[in-house]
Coordinates of C-alpha atoms in Angstrom, one line a residue:
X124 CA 17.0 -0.5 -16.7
X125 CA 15.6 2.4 -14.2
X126 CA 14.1 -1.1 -11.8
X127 CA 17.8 -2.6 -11.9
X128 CA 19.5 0.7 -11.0
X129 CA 16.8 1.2 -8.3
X130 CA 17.5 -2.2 -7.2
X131 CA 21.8 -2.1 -7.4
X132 CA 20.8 1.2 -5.3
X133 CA 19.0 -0.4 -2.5
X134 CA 21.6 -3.0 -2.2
X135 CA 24.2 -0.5 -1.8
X136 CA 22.4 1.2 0.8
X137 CA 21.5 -2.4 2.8
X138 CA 25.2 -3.1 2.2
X139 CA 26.7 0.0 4.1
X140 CA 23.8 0.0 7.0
X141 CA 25.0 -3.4 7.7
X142 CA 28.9 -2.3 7.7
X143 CA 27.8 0.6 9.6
X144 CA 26.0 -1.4 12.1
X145 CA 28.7 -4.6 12.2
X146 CA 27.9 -6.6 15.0
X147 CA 25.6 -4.2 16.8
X148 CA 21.8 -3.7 16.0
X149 CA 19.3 -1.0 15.4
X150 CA 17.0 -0.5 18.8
X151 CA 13.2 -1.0 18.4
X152 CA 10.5 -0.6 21.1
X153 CA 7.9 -3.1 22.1
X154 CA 4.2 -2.5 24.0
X155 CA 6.5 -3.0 27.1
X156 CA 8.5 0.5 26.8
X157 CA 6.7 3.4 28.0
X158 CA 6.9 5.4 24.5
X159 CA 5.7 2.9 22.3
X160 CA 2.1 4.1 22.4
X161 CA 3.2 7.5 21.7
X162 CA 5.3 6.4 19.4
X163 CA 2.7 4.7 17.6
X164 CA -0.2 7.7 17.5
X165 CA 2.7 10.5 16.1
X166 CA 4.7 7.9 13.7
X167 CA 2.4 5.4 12.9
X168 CA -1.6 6.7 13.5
X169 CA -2.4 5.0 10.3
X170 CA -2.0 1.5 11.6
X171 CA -4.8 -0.3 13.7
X172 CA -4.7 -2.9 15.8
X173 CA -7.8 -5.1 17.3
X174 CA -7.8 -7.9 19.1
X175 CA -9.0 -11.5 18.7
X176 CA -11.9 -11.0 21.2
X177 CA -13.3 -7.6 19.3
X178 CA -14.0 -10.1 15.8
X179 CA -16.9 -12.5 16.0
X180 CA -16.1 -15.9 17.6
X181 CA -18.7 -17.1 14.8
X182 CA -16.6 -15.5 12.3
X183 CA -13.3 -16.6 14.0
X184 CA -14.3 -20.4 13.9
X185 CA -15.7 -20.4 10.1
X186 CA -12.5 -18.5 9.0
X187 CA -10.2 -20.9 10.5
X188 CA -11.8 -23.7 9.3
X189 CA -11.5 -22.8 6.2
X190 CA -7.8 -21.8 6.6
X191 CA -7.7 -25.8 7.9
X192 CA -10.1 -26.8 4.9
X193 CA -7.3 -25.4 2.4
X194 CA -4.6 -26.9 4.1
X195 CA -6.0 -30.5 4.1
X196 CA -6.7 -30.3 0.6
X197 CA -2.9 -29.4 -0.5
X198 CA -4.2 -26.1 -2.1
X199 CA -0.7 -24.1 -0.4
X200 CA 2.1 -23.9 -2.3
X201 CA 5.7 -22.6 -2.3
X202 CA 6.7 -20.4 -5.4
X203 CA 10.3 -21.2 -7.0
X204 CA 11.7 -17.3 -7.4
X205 CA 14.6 -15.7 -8.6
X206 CA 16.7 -13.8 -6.6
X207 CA 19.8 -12.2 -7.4
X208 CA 20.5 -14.5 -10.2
X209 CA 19.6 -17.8 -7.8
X210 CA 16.4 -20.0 -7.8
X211 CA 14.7 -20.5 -4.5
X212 CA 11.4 -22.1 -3.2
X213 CA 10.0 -19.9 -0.6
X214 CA 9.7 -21.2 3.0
X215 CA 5.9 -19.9 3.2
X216 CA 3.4 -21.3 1.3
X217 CA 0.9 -19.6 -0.6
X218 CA -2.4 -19.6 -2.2
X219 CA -4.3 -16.3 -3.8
X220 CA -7.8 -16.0 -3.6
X221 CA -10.4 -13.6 -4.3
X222 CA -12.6 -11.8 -7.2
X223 CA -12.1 -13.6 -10.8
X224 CA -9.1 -12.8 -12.8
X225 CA -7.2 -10.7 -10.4
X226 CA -3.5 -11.1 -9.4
X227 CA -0.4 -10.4 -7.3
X228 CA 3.1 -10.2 -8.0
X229 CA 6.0 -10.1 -6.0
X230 CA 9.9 -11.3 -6.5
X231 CA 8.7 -11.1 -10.5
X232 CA 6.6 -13.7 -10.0
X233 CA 2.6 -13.4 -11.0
X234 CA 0.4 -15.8 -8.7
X235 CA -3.1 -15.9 -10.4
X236 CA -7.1 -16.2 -7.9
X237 CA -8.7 -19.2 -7.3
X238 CA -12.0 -17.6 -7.2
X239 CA -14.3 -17.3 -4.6
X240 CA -17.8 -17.8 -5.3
X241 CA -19.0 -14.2 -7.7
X242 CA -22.0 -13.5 -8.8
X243 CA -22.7 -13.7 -12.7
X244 CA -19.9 -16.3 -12.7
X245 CA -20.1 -20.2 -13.3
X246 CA -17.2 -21.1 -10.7
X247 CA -16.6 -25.4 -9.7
X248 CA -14.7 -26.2 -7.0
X249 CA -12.9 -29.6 -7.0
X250 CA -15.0 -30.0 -3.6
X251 CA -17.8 -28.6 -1.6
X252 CA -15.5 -28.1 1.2
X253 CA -13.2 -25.6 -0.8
X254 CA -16.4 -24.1 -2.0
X255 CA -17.4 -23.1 1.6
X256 CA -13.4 -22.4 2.4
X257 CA -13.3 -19.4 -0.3
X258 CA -17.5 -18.5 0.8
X259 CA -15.5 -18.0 4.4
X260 CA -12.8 -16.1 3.2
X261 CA -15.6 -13.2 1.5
X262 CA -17.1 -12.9 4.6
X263 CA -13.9 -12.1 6.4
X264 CA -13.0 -9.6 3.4
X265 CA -16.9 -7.9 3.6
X266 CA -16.1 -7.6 7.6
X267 CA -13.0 -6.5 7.3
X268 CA -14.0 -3.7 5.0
X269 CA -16.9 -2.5 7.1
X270 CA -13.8 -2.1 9.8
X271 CA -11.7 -0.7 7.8
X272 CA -14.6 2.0 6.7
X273 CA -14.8 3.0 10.1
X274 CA -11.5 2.9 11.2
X275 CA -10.4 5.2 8.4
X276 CA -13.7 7.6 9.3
X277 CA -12.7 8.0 12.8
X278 CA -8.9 9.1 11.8
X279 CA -10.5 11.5 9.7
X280 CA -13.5 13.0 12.2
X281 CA -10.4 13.2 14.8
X282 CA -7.7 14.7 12.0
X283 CA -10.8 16.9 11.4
X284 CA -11.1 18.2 15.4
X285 CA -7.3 18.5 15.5
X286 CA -7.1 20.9 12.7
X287 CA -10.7 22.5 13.4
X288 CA -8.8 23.4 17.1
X289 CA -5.5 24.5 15.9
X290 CA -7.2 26.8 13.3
X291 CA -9.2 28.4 16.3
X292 CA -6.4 29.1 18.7
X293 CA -4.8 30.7 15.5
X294 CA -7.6 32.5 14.9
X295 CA -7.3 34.0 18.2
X296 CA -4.2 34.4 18.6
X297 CA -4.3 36.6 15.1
X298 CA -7.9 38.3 15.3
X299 CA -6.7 41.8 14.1
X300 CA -4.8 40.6 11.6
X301 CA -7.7 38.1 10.3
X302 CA -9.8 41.4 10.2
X303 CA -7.9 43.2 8.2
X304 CA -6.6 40.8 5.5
X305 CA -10.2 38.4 5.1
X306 CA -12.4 41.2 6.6
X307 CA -14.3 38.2 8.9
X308 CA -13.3 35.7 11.1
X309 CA -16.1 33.6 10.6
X310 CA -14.8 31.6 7.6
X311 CA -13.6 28.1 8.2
X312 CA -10.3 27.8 7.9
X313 CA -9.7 24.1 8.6
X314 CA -11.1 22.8 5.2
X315 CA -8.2 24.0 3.5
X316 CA -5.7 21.7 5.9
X317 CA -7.8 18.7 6.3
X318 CA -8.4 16.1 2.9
X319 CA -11.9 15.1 3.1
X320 CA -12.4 11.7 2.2
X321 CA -16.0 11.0 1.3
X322 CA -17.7 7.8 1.8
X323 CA -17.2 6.7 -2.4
X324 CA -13.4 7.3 -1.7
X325 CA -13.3 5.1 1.8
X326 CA -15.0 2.5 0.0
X327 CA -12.8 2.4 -3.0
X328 CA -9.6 2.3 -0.6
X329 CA -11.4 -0.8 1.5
X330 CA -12.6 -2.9 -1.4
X331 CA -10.7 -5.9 -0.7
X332 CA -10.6 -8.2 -4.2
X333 CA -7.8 -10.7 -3.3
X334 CA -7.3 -12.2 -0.3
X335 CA -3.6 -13.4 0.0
X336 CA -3.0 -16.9 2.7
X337 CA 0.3 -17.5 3.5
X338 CA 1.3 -20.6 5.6
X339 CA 4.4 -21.7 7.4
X340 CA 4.8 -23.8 10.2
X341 CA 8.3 -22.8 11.8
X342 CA 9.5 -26.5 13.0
X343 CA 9.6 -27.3 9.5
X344 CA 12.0 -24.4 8.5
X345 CA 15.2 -25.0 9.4
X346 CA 16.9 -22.9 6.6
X347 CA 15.7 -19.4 8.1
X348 CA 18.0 -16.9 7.6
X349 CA 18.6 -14.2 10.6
X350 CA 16.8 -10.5 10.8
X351 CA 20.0 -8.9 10.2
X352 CA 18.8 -5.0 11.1
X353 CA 17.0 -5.8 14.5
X354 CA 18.1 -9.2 15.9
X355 CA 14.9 -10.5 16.2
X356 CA 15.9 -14.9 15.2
X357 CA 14.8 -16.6 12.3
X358 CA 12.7 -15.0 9.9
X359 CA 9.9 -16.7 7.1
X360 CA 9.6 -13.2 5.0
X361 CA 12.6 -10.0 4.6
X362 CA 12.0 -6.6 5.1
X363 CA 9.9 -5.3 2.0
X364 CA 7.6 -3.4 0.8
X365 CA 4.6 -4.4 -2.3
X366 CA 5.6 -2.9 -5.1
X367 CA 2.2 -3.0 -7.0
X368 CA -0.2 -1.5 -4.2
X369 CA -2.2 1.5 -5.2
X370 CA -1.6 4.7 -3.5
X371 CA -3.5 5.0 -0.1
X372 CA -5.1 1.8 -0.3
X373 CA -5.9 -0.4 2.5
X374 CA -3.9 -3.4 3.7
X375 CA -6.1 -5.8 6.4
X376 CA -4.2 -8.5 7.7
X377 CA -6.0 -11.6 9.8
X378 CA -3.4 -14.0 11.9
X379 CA -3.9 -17.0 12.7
X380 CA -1.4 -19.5 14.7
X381 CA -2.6 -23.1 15.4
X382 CA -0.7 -26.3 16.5
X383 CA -0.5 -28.6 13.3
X384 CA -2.1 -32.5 13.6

């Protein structure tokens, strides 16, 4: 009952933002305007971005071939899902792969791993292609986690300086008053402002046991429905968010665009 009045709620609010808006649309920024980046390091620090040419090309090659491995054999596929009281086939296709017997859900609908290759588990592939396809795929989650690992420990060394600087001018700026409430000035103050994520907790955030594929090719999709917020054309996936993440975990996402044979 609470998830269908959370849900009526959302609606309500999507419903007036789009009376509210009429036939006018919210503004967004791109790389091109001059505040993006600073928009991006206050609003957004949390979100990294690396380009093509900072991954492996070795990597690159063996993870789209198994992207193209998965697709020859027919392993994508759409999911029918309810929505608001109608059934739909979604216009991306999707396969779920990772660490045996996890899953994902979305839209109410529970997709369940084809397994990639796990130690202390008897696993047959239909083929020794789709054997190597999922082999791939842990590779790119293991890289993608030693990333991650360090991306998240450099946000924390410079959170870390921030705070560590801020609690030094204050500590100037009050030295009197320091003295005669702590008695000493030489205690650090920033440990009390600043989480500290140890290297057990990073891990546990970046250990990637599901790797989601989705697949689309746009030509094909000629029932889009328009971004209604932004204006941006046609899109394959609505504004959402998962429901089922845990807290603070981390969310790595590889893209991949090809022309299709």
């Amino acid at each position: 009952m609470k998830r269908r009045a959370g849900e009526r709620e959302k609606e309500l609010k999507k419903k007036k933002l789009l009376e509210e808006l009429g036939e006018g649309r919210l503004p967004y920024m791109t790389p091109a305007d001059a505040d993006f980046h600073q928009l991006w390091k206050t609003k957004y620090s949390k979100l990294v971005f690396r380009k093509s040419d900072t991954v492996p090309e070795e990597l690159h090659q063996m993870v789209q071939e198994s992207f193209l491995t998965l697709r020859k054999h027919d392993c994508f596929f759409q999911d029918l899902v309810r929505i608001k009281g109608k059934d739909f086939f979604t216009p991306v296709s999707r396969i779920l792969i990772g660490n045996p017997g996890c899953t994902y859900k979305y839209l109410n609908t529970r997709l369940f791993t084809v397994p990639w290759p796990t130690e202390g588990y008897e696993i047959k592939y239909c083929s020794p292609q789709i054997h190597d396809a999922c082999k791939a795929l842990i590779k790119l989650n293991d890289y993608l986690h030693v990333e991650a690992v360090k991306a998240l420990q450099g946000q924390n060394l410079l959170e870390s300086k921030e705070t560590e600087d801020t609690s030094v001018i204050d500590r100037e700026q009050n030295f009197a008053t320091s003295l005669r409430e702590k008695g000493s000035v030489s205690q650090d103050q920033s440990s009390c402002c600043v989480p500290e994520d140890d290297f057990t907790s990073l891990n546990s955030r970046t250990s990637y046991n599901v790797t989601l594929l989705n697949y689309m090719d746009p030509l094909q999709m000629l029932y889009l429905k328009q971004e209604p917020y932004f204006g941006m054309g046609n899109m394959a996936v609505s504004w959402h968010h998962d429901e089922n993440l845990v807290e603070r975990s981390t969310v790595a996402v590889y893209s991949y665009s090809c022309e299709v044979l």
